Amino acid sequence: MRETKGTVWCIALGPGSEEYVTPQARKAMERFDRFIGDGRFSSLLPPGAHLEPLPPLAELYARIEDLAEGEELALVVSGDTGFYSLASSLARRFGDKVIWIPGISSLQILACRMRRSWASLPAFSLHGRPFEGNLPEGEFVLLLGESLSVPDQIADVALRLAETRRAVLAWDLGLPSEKLTEGPLGDLARREPEGRLALLWVMP
């Protein structure tokens, strides 16, 4: 574990729309006038706040290590800090110097749209990483990668399971462009990308 004398705030803003930003996240953001994060969050920040693009991880780590006693750094992230978030890697490196502010994850939104519980649902991320190991036999969710890679990723799932296995493909959950499509994996794999970020809920 690396050392830093400062504090890092990791503030989750949900899917990126105003109505999903929690009161706790808004209160945390009031402490800062400068943030690091994805440009799509600029409209969610306090008036006049400056948003700096997220640098490469090595550069971000070095910047955190250089924080002086009492200094604070604010990062804004999508979804929830506890669900495939940058917060996890920061906490592994800097421990209790990282403050987590929770948000609403895309999985929570999808579960609500489908009126299903996600309490014991296996979930895996293919965003920036290959899938390793066997797919579960029952119900599960995949966080898919960049939009252009989604058809190939679904085709791979269909090959491992069955083209007739049913699933729900959800794009841009919580945003005006949100779209859900239910059908066999084979059909979903042949669809063109319809958004920026996608989840695949594979039915039992």
PDB file of C-alpha atoms in Angstrom:
ATOM      1  CA  MET A   1       0.000   0.000   0.000  1.00  0.00           C
ATOM      2  CA  ARG A   2       1.338   3.445  -0.972  1.00  0.00           C
ATOM      3  CA  GLU A   3       1.318   6.477   1.295  1.00  0.00           C
ATOM      4  CA  THR A   4      -0.302   9.854   0.838  1.00  0.00           C
ATOM      5  CA  LYS A   5      -0.732  12.643   3.364  1.00  0.00           C
ATOM      6  CA  GLY A   6      -3.816  13.975   1.634  1.00  0.00           C
ATOM      7  CA  THR A   7      -7.340  12.693   1.124  1.00  0.00           C
ATOM      8  CA  VAL A   8      -9.019  11.512  -2.059  1.00  0.00           C
ATOM      9  CA  TRP A   9     -12.768  11.872  -2.447  1.00  0.00           C
ATOM     10  CA  CYS A  10     -14.287   9.434  -4.935  1.00  0.00           C
ATOM     11  CA  ILE A  11     -17.786  10.738  -5.660  1.00  0.00           C
ATOM     12  CA  ALA A  12     -20.155   8.510  -7.641  1.00  0.00           C
ATOM     13  CA  LEU A  13     -22.668  10.324  -9.842  1.00  0.00           C
ATOM     14  CA  GLY A  14     -24.751   7.418 -11.085  1.00  0.00           C
ATOM     15  CA  PRO A  15     -25.399   7.037 -14.817  1.00  0.00           C
ATOM     16  CA  GLY A  16     -24.741  10.696 -15.580  1.00  0.00           C
ATOM     17  CA  SER A  17     -28.171  12.331 -15.420  1.00  0.00           C
ATOM     18  CA  GLU A  18     -29.290  14.939 -12.911  1.00  0.00           C
ATOM     19  CA  GLU A  19     -32.098  12.910 -11.332  1.00  0.00           C
ATOM     20  CA  TYR A  20     -29.772  10.077 -10.297  1.00  0.00           C
ATOM     21  CA  VAL A  21     -27.236  12.219  -8.415  1.00  0.00           C
ATOM     22  CA  THR A  22     -27.769  11.598  -4.693  1.00  0.00           C
ATOM     23  CA  PRO A  23     -28.054  14.378  -2.079  1.00  0.00           C
ATOM     24  CA  GLN A  24     -24.909  13.027  -0.401  1.00  0.00           C
ATOM     25  CA  ALA A  25     -22.970  13.348  -3.661  1.00  0.00           C
ATOM     26  CA  ARG A  26     -24.191  16.929  -4.115  1.00  0.00           C
ATOM     27  CA  LYS A  27     -23.146  17.807  -0.570  1.00  0.00           C
ATOM     28  CA  ALA A  28     -19.709  16.257  -1.089  1.00  0.00           C
ATOM     29  CA  MET A  29     -19.191  18.204  -4.319  1.00  0.00           C
ATOM     30  CA  GLU A  30     -19.881  21.484  -2.521  1.00  0.00           C
ATOM     31  CA  ARG A  31     -16.464  21.100  -0.854  1.00  0.00           C
ATOM     32  CA  PHE A  32     -14.654  21.511  -4.170  1.00  0.00           C
ATOM     33  CA  ASP A  33     -14.323  23.798  -7.154  1.00  0.00           C
ATOM     34  CA  ARG A  34     -12.037  21.470  -9.125  1.00  0.00           C
ATOM     35  CA  PHE A  35     -12.673  17.858 -10.092  1.00  0.00           C
ATOM     36  CA  ILE A  36     -11.105  15.049 -12.097  1.00  0.00           C
ATOM     37  CA  GLY A  37     -13.335  12.828 -14.223  1.00  0.00           C
ATOM     38  CA  ASP A  38     -15.138  12.153 -17.481  1.00  0.00           C
ATOM     39  CA  GLY A  39     -16.274  15.223 -19.403  1.00  0.00           C
ATOM     40  CA  ARG A  40     -19.863  13.974 -19.531  1.00  0.00           C
ATOM     41  CA  PHE A  41     -20.199  14.892 -15.846  1.00  0.00           C
ATOM     42  CA  SER A  42     -19.486  18.598 -16.357  1.00  0.00           C
ATOM     43  CA  SER A  43     -23.169  19.571 -16.227  1.00  0.00           C
ATOM     44  CA  LEU A  44     -23.600  17.814 -12.862  1.00  0.00           C
ATOM     45  CA  LEU A  45     -20.912  19.782 -11.025  1.00  0.00           C
ATOM     46  CA  PRO A  46     -21.487  22.891  -8.889  1.00  0.00           C
ATOM     47  CA  PRO A  47     -21.701  26.161 -10.858  1.00  0.00           C
ATOM     48  CA  GLY A  48     -18.290  27.436 -11.918  1.00  0.00           C
ATOM     49  CA  ALA A  49     -16.487  24.190 -11.083  1.00  0.00           C
ATOM     50  CA  HIS A  50     -13.623  23.056 -13.304  1.00  0.00           C
ATOM     51  CA  LEU A  51     -13.464  19.464 -14.577  1.00  0.00           C
ATOM     52  CA  GLU A  52     -10.091  18.027 -15.538  1.00  0.00           C
ATOM     53  CA  PRO A  53      -9.916  14.875 -17.714  1.00  0.00           C
ATOM     54  CA  LEU A  54      -8.911  11.686 -15.923  1.00  0.00           C
ATOM     55  CA  PRO A  55      -5.167  11.158 -16.510  1.00  0.00           C
ATOM     56  CA  PRO A  56      -3.470   7.768 -16.974  1.00  0.00           C
ATOM     57  CA  LEU A  57      -3.558   5.770 -13.733  1.00  0.00           C
ATOM     58  CA  ALA A  58       0.191   5.997 -13.108  1.00  0.00           C
ATOM     59  CA  GLU A  59      -0.013   9.777 -13.329  1.00  0.00           C
ATOM     60  CA  LEU A  60      -3.061   9.887 -11.061  1.00  0.00           C
ATOM     61  CA  TYR A  61      -1.356   7.678  -8.460  1.00  0.00           C
ATOM     62  CA  ALA A  62       1.728   9.903  -8.483  1.00  0.00           C
ATOM     63  CA  ARG A  63      -0.414  12.988  -8.043  1.00  0.00           C
ATOM     64  CA  ILE A  64      -2.187  11.448  -5.058  1.00  0.00           C
ATOM     65  CA  GLU A  65       1.123  10.409  -3.477  1.00  0.00           C
ATOM     66  CA  ASP A  66       2.280  14.038  -3.737  1.00  0.00           C
ATOM     67  CA  LEU A  67      -0.696  15.435  -1.814  1.00  0.00           C
ATOM     68  CA  ALA A  68       0.357  17.401   1.246  1.00  0.00           C
ATOM     69  CA  GLU A  69      -1.142  17.105   4.727  1.00  0.00           C
ATOM     70  CA  GLY A  70      -4.687  18.458   4.627  1.00  0.00           C
ATOM     71  CA  GLU A  71      -4.883  18.547   0.815  1.00  0.00           C
ATOM     72  CA  GLU A  72      -7.933  16.993  -0.835  1.00  0.00           C
ATOM     73  CA  LEU A  73      -8.505  15.729  -4.358  1.00  0.00           C
ATOM     74  CA  ALA A  74     -11.977  15.114  -5.823  1.00  0.00           C
ATOM     75  CA  LEU A  75     -12.714  12.460  -8.437  1.00  0.00           C
ATOM     76  CA  VAL A  76     -16.141  11.993 -10.006  1.00  0.00           C
ATOM     77  CA  VAL A  77     -16.992   8.526 -11.300  1.00  0.00           C
ATOM     78  CA  SER A  78     -19.998   6.893 -12.901  1.00  0.00           C
ATOM     79  CA  GLY A  79     -22.356   4.422 -11.272  1.00  0.00           C
ATOM     80  CA  ASP A  80     -21.560   3.369  -7.719  1.00  0.00           C
ATOM     81  CA  THR A  81     -18.154   3.438  -6.029  1.00  0.00           C
ATOM     82  CA  GLY A  82     -18.554  -0.191  -4.979  1.00  0.00           C
ATOM     83  CA  PHE A  83     -19.412  -1.647  -8.387  1.00  0.00           C
ATOM     84  CA  TYR A  84     -16.494  -1.996 -10.842  1.00  0.00           C
ATOM     85  CA  SER A  85     -15.283   1.488  -9.992  1.00  0.00           C
ATOM     86  CA  LEU A  86     -11.965   3.317  -9.911  1.00  0.00           C
ATOM     87  CA  ALA A  87     -12.592   3.671  -6.175  1.00  0.00           C
ATOM     88  CA  SER A  88     -11.609   0.038  -5.603  1.00  0.00           C
ATOM     89  CA  SER A  89      -8.134   0.356  -7.115  1.00  0.00           C
ATOM     90  CA  LEU A  90      -7.568   3.638  -5.274  1.00  0.00           C
ATOM     91  CA  ALA A  91      -8.573   2.064  -1.953  1.00  0.00           C
ATOM     92  CA  ARG A  92      -6.259  -0.902  -2.506  1.00  0.00           C
ATOM     93  CA  ARG A  93      -3.413   1.532  -3.016  1.00  0.00           C
ATOM     94  CA  PHE A  94      -4.197   4.280  -0.513  1.00  0.00           C
ATOM     95  CA  GLY A  95      -6.462   2.604   2.050  1.00  0.00           C
ATOM     96  CA  ASP A  96      -8.502   4.829   4.346  1.00  0.00           C
ATOM     97  CA  LYS A  97      -7.195   7.963   2.633  1.00  0.00           C
ATOM     98  CA  VAL A  98      -9.917   7.353   0.026  1.00  0.00           C
ATOM     99  CA  ILE A  99     -13.451   8.472   0.902  1.00  0.00           C
ATOM    100  CA  TRP A 100     -16.222   6.688  -0.990  1.00  0.00           C
ATOM    101  CA  ILE A 101     -19.468   8.494  -1.793  1.00  0.00           C
ATOM    102  CA  PRO A 102     -21.960   5.914  -3.130  1.00  0.00           C
ATOM    103  CA  GLY A 103     -24.106   6.302  -6.205  1.00  0.00           C
ATOM    104  CA  ILE A 104     -26.723   4.439  -8.217  1.00  0.00           C
ATOM    105  CA  SER A 105     -25.257   1.759 -10.467  1.00  0.00           C
ATOM    106  CA  SER A 106     -26.465   0.750 -13.908  1.00  0.00           C
ATOM    107  CA  LEU A 107     -27.161  -2.722 -12.507  1.00  0.00           C
ATOM    108  CA  GLN A 108     -29.543  -1.277  -9.909  1.00  0.00           C
ATOM    109  CA  ILE A 109     -31.388   0.621 -12.623  1.00  0.00           C
ATOM    110  CA  LEU A 110     -31.626  -2.425 -14.883  1.00  0.00           C
ATOM    111  CA  ALA A 111     -32.924  -4.598 -12.028  1.00  0.00           C
ATOM    112  CA  CYS A 112     -35.647  -2.022 -11.369  1.00  0.00           C
ATOM    113  CA  ARG A 113     -36.577  -1.821 -15.047  1.00  0.00           C
ATOM    114  CA  MET A 114     -36.906  -5.619 -15.125  1.00  0.00           C
ATOM    115  CA  ARG A 115     -38.548  -5.821 -11.685  1.00  0.00           C
ATOM    116  CA  ARG A 116     -36.034  -8.417 -10.590  1.00  0.00           C
ATOM    117  CA  SER A 117     -33.781  -8.739  -7.548  1.00  0.00           C
ATOM    118  CA  TRP A 118     -30.018  -8.486  -7.993  1.00  0.00           C
ATOM    119  CA  ALA A 119     -29.234  -9.535  -4.406  1.00  0.00           C
ATOM    120  CA  SER A 120     -27.408 -12.739  -5.361  1.00  0.00           C
ATOM    121  CA  LEU A 121     -26.919 -12.105  -9.071  1.00  0.00           C
ATOM    122  CA  PRO A 122     -23.420 -12.860 -10.438  1.00  0.00           C
ATOM    123  CA  ALA A 123     -22.063  -9.835 -12.325  1.00  0.00           C
ATOM    124  CA  PHE A 124     -18.925  -9.571 -14.447  1.00  0.00           C
ATOM    125  CA  SER A 125     -17.270  -6.716 -16.310  1.00  0.00           C
ATOM    126  CA  LEU A 126     -15.885  -6.930 -19.846  1.00  0.00           C
ATOM    127  CA  HIS A 127     -15.170  -3.208 -19.885  1.00  0.00           C
ATOM    128  CA  GLY A 128     -11.467  -2.959 -20.686  1.00  0.00           C
ATOM    129  CA  ARG A 129     -10.785  -6.587 -19.786  1.00  0.00           C
ATOM    130  CA  PRO A 130     -11.301 -10.042 -21.358  1.00  0.00           C
ATOM    131  CA  PHE A 131     -13.641 -12.533 -19.739  1.00  0.00           C
ATOM    132  CA  GLU A 132     -11.787 -15.386 -18.094  1.00  0.00           C
ATOM    133  CA  GLY A 133     -13.299 -18.605 -16.815  1.00  0.00           C
ATOM    134  CA  ASN A 134     -16.651 -20.252 -17.369  1.00  0.00           C
ATOM    135  CA  LEU A 135     -19.964 -18.464 -17.565  1.00  0.00           C
ATOM    136  CA  PRO A 136     -22.475 -19.269 -14.809  1.00  0.00           C
ATOM    137  CA  GLU A 137     -25.169 -21.797 -15.638  1.00  0.00           C
ATOM    138  CA  GLY A 138     -27.985 -19.658 -14.264  1.00  0.00           C
ATOM    139  CA  GLU A 139     -28.894 -15.998 -14.432  1.00  0.00           C
ATOM    140  CA  PHE A 140     -26.086 -13.397 -14.593  1.00  0.00           C
ATOM    141  CA  VAL A 141     -25.188  -9.925 -15.838  1.00  0.00           C
ATOM    142  CA  LEU A 142     -22.308  -8.723 -17.996  1.00  0.00           C
ATOM    143  CA  LEU A 143     -21.099  -5.131 -18.133  1.00  0.00           C
ATOM    144  CA  LEU A 144     -20.055  -4.934 -21.755  1.00  0.00           C
ATOM    145  CA  GLY A 145     -17.171  -2.962 -23.255  1.00  0.00           C
ATOM    146  CA  GLU A 146     -17.009  -0.078 -25.718  1.00  0.00           C
ATOM    147  CA  SER A 147     -20.049   0.096 -27.975  1.00  0.00           C
ATOM    148  CA  LEU A 148     -18.377  -1.194 -31.148  1.00  0.00           C
ATOM    149  CA  SER A 149     -17.215  -4.354 -29.372  1.00  0.00           C
ATOM    150  CA  VAL A 150     -20.643  -5.218 -27.939  1.00  0.00           C
ATOM    151  CA  PRO A 151     -21.943  -7.369 -30.855  1.00  0.00           C
ATOM    152  CA  ASP A 152     -18.797  -9.526 -30.784  1.00  0.00           C
ATOM    153  CA  GLN A 153     -19.000  -9.886 -27.004  1.00  0.00           C
ATOM    154  CA  ILE A 154     -22.621 -11.012 -27.167  1.00  0.00           C
ATOM    155  CA  ALA A 155     -21.772 -13.410 -30.007  1.00  0.00           C
ATOM    156  CA  ASP A 156     -19.099 -14.960 -27.789  1.00  0.00           C
ATOM    157  CA  VAL A 157     -21.635 -15.422 -24.981  1.00  0.00           C
ATOM    158  CA  ALA A 158     -24.076 -17.000 -27.450  1.00  0.00           C
ATOM    159  CA  LEU A 159     -21.351 -19.382 -28.617  1.00  0.00           C
ATOM    160  CA  ARG A 160     -20.589 -20.442 -25.043  1.00  0.00           C
ATOM    161  CA  LEU A 161     -24.225 -20.873 -24.044  1.00  0.00           C
ATOM    162  CA  ALA A 162     -26.743 -21.079 -26.884  1.00  0.00           C
ATOM    163  CA  GLU A 163     -27.998 -18.656 -29.528  1.00  0.00           C
ATOM    164  CA  THR A 164     -31.530 -19.311 -28.301  1.00  0.00           C
ATOM    165  CA  ARG A 165     -30.781 -18.364 -24.667  1.00  0.00           C
ATOM    166  CA  ARG A 166     -32.778 -15.249 -23.870  1.00  0.00           C
ATOM    167  CA  ALA A 167     -31.327 -12.039 -22.497  1.00  0.00           C
ATOM    168  CA  VAL A 168     -32.021  -8.336 -22.100  1.00  0.00           C
ATOM    169  CA  LEU A 169     -29.601  -5.896 -23.720  1.00  0.00           C
ATOM    170  CA  ALA A 170     -29.721  -2.464 -22.076  1.00  0.00           C
ATOM    171  CA  TRP A 171     -28.060   0.674 -23.439  1.00  0.00           C
ATOM    172  CA  ASP A 172     -27.395   3.972 -21.626  1.00  0.00           C
ATOM    173  CA  LEU A 173     -29.391   3.149 -18.510  1.00  0.00           C
ATOM    174  CA  GLY A 174     -30.694   6.209 -16.683  1.00  0.00           C
ATOM    175  CA  LEU A 175     -30.151   8.522 -19.657  1.00  0.00           C
ATOM    176  CA  PRO A 176     -32.620   9.923 -22.215  1.00  0.00           C
ATOM    177  CA  SER A 177     -31.128   7.536 -24.809  1.00  0.00           C
ATOM    178  CA  GLU A 178     -31.870   4.471 -22.641  1.00  0.00           C
ATOM    179  CA  LYS A 179     -33.038   1.439 -24.610  1.00  0.00           C
ATOM    180  CA  LEU A 180     -33.841  -2.136 -23.545  1.00  0.00           C
ATOM    181  CA  THR A 181     -34.230  -5.020 -25.982  1.00  0.00           C
ATOM    182  CA  GLU A 182     -35.160  -8.575 -25.007  1.00  0.00           C
ATOM    183  CA  GLY A 183     -34.510 -11.547 -27.269  1.00  0.00           C
ATOM    184  CA  PRO A 184     -32.339 -14.574 -28.042  1.00  0.00           C
ATOM    185  CA  LEU A 185     -28.593 -14.019 -27.705  1.00  0.00           C
ATOM    186  CA  GLY A 186     -28.101 -14.788 -31.385  1.00  0.00           C
ATOM    187  CA  ASP A 187     -30.482 -11.995 -32.402  1.00  0.00           C
ATOM    188  CA  LEU A 188     -29.004  -9.514 -29.919  1.00  0.00           C
ATOM    189  CA  ALA A 189     -25.501 -10.205 -31.266  1.00  0.00           C
ATOM    190  CA  ARG A 190     -26.618  -9.159 -34.745  1.00  0.00           C
ATOM    191  CA  ARG A 191     -27.928  -5.760 -33.629  1.00  0.00           C
ATOM    192  CA  GLU A 192     -25.939  -2.599 -34.268  1.00  0.00           C
ATOM    193  CA  PRO A 193     -24.717  -0.686 -31.183  1.00  0.00           C
ATOM    194  CA  GLU A 194     -27.427   1.658 -29.907  1.00  0.00           C
ATOM    195  CA  GLY A 195     -25.631   3.731 -27.299  1.00  0.00           C
ATOM    196  CA  ARG A 196     -22.450   4.313 -25.358  1.00  0.00           C
ATOM    197  CA  LEU A 197     -22.521   1.736 -22.550  1.00  0.00           C
ATOM    198  CA  ALA A 198     -24.352  -1.585 -22.394  1.00  0.00           C
ATOM    199  CA  LEU A 199     -25.342  -4.276 -19.904  1.00  0.00           C
ATOM    200  CA  LEU A 200     -26.474  -7.770 -20.807  1.00  0.00           C
ATOM    201  CA  TRP A 201     -28.798  -9.574 -18.380  1.00  0.00           C
ATOM    202  CA  VAL A 202     -28.785 -13.258 -19.332  1.00  0.00           C
ATOM    203  CA  MET A 203     -31.961 -15.020 -18.279  1.00  0.00           C
ATOM    204  CA  PRO A 204     -31.971 -18.419 -16.505  1.00  0.00           C
TER     205      PRO A 204
END
